[in-house]
CSV table of C-alpha atoms in Angstrom, one decimal:
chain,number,residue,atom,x,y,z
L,1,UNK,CA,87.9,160.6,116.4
L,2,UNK,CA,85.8,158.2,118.7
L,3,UNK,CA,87.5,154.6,119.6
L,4,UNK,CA,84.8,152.8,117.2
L,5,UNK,CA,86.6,155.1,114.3
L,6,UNK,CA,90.0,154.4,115.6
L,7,UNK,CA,89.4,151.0,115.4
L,8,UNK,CA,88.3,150.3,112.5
L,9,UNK,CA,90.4,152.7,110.2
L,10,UNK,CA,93.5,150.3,112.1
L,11,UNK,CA,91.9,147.2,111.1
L,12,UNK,CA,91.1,148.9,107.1
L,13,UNK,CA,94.9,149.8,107.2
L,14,UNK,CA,96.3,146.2,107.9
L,15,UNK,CA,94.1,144.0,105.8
L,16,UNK,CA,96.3,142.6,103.4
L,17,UNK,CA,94.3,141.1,100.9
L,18,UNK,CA,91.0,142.6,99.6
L,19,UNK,CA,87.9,141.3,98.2
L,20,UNK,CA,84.8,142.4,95.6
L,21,UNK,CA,81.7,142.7,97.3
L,22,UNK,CA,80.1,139.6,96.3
L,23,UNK,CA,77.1,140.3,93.7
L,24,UNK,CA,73.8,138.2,94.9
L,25,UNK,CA,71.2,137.3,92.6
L,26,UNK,CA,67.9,136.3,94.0
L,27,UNK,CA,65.6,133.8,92.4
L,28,UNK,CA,62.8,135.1,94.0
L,29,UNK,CA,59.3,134.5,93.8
L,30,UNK,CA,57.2,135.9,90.6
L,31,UNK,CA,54.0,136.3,89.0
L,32,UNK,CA,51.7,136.0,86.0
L,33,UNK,CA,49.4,138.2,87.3
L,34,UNK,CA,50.0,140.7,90.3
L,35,UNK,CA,46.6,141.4,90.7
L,36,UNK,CA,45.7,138.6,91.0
L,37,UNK,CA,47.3,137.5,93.3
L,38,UNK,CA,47.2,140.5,95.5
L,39,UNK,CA,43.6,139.6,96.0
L,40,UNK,CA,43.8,136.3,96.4
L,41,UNK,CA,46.5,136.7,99.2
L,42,UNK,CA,44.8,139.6,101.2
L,43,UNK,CA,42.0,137.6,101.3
L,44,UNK,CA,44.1,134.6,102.8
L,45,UNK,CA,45.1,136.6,105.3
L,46,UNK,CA,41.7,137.7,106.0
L,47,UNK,CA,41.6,141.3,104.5
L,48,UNK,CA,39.0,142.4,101.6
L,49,UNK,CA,40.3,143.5,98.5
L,50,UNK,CA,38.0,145.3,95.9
L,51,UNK,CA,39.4,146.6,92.5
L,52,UNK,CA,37.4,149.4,91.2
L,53,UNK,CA,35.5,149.4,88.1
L,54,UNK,CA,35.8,152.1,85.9
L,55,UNK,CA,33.8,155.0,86.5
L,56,UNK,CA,32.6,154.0,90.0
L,57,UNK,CA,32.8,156.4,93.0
L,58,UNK,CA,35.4,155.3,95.4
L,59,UNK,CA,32.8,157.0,98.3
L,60,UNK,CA,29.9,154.7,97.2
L,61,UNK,CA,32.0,151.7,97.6
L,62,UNK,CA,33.3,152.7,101.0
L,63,UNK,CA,29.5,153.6,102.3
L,64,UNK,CA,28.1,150.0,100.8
L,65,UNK,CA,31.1,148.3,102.9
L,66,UNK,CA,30.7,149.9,106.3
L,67,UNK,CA,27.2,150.9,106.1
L,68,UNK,CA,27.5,151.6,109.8
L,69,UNK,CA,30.6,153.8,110.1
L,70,UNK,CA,30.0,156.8,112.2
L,71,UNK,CA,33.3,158.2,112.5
L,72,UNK,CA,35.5,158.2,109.2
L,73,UNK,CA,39.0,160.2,109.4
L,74,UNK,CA,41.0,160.6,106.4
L,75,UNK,CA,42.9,163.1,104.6
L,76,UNK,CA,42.9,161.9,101.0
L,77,UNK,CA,40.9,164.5,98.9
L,78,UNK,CA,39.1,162.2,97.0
L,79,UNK,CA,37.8,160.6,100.0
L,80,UNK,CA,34.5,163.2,100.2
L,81,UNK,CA,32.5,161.0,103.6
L,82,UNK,CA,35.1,161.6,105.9
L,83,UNK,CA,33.8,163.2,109.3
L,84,UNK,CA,37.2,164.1,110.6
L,85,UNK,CA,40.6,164.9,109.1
L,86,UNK,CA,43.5,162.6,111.0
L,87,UNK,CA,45.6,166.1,110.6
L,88,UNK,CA,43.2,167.8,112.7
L,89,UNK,CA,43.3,166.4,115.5
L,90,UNK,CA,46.2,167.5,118.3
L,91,UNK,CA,46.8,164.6,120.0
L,92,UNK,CA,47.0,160.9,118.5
L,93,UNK,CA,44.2,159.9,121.8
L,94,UNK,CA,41.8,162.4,119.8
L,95,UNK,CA,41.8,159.6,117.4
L,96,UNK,CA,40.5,156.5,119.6
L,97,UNK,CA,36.4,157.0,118.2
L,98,UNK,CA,37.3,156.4,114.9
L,99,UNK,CA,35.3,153.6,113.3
L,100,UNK,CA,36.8,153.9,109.7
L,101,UNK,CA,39.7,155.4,108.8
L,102,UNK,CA,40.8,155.9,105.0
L,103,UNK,CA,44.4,155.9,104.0
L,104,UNK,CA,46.6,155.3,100.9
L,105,UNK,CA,49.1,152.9,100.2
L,106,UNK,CA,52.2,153.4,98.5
L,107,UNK,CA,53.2,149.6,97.1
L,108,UNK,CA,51.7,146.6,97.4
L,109,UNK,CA,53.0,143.1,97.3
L,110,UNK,CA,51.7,140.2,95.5
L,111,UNK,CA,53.9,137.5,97.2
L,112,UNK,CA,52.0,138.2,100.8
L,113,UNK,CA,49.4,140.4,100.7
L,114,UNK,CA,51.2,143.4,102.4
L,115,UNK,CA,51.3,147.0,101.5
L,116,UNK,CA,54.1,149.7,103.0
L,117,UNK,CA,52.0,152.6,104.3
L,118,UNK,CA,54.9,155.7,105.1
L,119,UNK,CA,54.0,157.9,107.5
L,120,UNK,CA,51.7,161.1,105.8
L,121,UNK,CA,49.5,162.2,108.7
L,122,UNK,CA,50.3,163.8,111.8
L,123,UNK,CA,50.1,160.2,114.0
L,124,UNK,CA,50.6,157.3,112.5
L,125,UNK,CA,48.2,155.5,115.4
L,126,UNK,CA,45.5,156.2,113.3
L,127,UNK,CA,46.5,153.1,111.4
L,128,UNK,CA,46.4,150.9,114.7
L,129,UNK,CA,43.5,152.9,116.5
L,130,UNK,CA,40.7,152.5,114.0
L,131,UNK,CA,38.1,150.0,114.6
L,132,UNK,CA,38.5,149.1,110.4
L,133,UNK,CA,40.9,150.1,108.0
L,134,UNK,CA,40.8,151.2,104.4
L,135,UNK,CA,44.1,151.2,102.1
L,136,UNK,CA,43.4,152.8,98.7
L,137,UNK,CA,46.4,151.2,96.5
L,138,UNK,CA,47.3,152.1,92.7
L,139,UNK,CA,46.5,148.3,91.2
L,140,UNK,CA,49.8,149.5,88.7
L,141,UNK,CA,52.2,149.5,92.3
L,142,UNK,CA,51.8,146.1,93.2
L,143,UNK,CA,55.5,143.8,92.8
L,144,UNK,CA,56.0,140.7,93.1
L,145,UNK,CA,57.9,139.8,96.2
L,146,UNK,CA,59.7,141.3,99.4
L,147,UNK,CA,62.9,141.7,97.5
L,148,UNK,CA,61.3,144.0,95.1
L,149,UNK,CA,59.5,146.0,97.4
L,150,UNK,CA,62.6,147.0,99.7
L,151,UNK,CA,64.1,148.0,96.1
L,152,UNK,CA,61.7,150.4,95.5
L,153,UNK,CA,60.8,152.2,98.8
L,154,UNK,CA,62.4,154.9,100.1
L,155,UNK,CA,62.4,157.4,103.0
L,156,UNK,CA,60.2,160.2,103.9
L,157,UNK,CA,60.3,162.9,106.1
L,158,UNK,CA,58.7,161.2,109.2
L,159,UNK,CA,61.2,158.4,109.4
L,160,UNK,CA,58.2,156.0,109.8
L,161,UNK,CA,56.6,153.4,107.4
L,162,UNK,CA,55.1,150.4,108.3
L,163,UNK,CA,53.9,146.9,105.8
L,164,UNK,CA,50.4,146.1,106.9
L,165,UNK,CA,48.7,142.8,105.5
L,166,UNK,CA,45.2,142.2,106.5
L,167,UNK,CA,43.3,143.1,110.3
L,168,UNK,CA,45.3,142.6,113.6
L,169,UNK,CA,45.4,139.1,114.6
L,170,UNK,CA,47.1,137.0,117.4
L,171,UNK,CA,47.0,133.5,118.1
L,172,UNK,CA,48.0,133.1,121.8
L,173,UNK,CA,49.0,130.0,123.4
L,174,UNK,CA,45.7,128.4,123.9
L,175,UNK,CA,46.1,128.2,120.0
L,176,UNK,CA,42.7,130.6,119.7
L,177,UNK,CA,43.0,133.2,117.2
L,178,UNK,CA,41.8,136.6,118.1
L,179,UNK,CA,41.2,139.0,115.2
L,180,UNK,CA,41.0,142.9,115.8
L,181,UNK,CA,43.5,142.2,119.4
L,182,UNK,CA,45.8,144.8,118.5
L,183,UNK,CA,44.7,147.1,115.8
L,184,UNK,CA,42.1,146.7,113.2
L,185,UNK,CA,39.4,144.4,113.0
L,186,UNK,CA,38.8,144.1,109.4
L,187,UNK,CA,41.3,145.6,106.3
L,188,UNK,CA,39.5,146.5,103.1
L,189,UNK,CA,42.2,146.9,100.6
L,190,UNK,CA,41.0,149.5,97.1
L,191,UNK,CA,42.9,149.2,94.0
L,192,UNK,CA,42.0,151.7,91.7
């Protein structure tokens, strides 16, 4: 038994009086429309956010938005102009000419603007590498707040996930923001 173990199962033996758990109800934020929203906020945070018409091809929109994307990675399988699947590839350096890459999102929220991305390619610096970025998000997975979203996401296999609202920006201390500094310089967010 290690001394951490020790220790505490002598301190869970002498505590003389015990309590509930206490049960915390959060009135956090909500609402009317998600969608809404979504867009509103990714564009706030200066991301792009396009919600598919019905019928229209996902690859058409892409093509019209970066016109002048030479190198596009993804693996989704409806994604049909990719030049180069992330998977590929045998180290994540491999990835650093990519001028588009195409990924999906798992859940977005309304509240900020954010989407959690888990890990589902090989290296998951294709998400910071690319000179733009393209999250394809189910308009039906989009909560309201924080709260919500940490409900409902889980683990995967890679032990990775990261939220990603809008391009990479910093503001240093000369107060100048800088957009594209450490990762993307432009988000484009799809809800199909």
């Amino acid at each position: 038994m290690s001394s951490k173990n020790y220790i505490l199962e002598k301190i869970t033996r002498n505590i003389q009086k015990r309590h509930d758990r206490p049960v915390v109800k959060l009135d956090a934020i909500s609402f009317d429309n998600l969608l809404t929203q979504f867009v509103e906020i990714s564009q706030a945070v200066g991301g792009h956010a396009v919600v598919l018409e019905e019928g229209q091809d996902i690859n058409a929109v892409i093509r019209d938005l970066y016109p002048d994307a030479k190198e596009i990675s993804s693996a989704l399988k409806d994604i049909t102009l990719s030049t180069l699947d992330p998977n590929s590839v045998a180290e994540a350096a491999d990835l650093k000419d990519v001028d588009l890459a195409i990924i999906e999102g798992e859940l977005g929220v309304a509240e900020n603007g954010c989407i959690w991305i888990p890990q589902e390619i090989k290296h998951k610096a294709l998400y910071f590498i690319t000179q733009y970025l393209v999250i394809v998000l189910d308009k039906n997975k989009i909560v309201n707040n924080m709260h919500e979203a940490y409900a409902k996401i889980g683990t995967n296999d890679k032990g990775f996930g990261v939220f990603i609202s809008g391009p990479s920006k910093t503001a240093d201390i000369e107060q100048a923001l800088v957009v594209g500094a450490h990762g993307p310089k432009g988000l484009t967010v799809i809800l199909k």
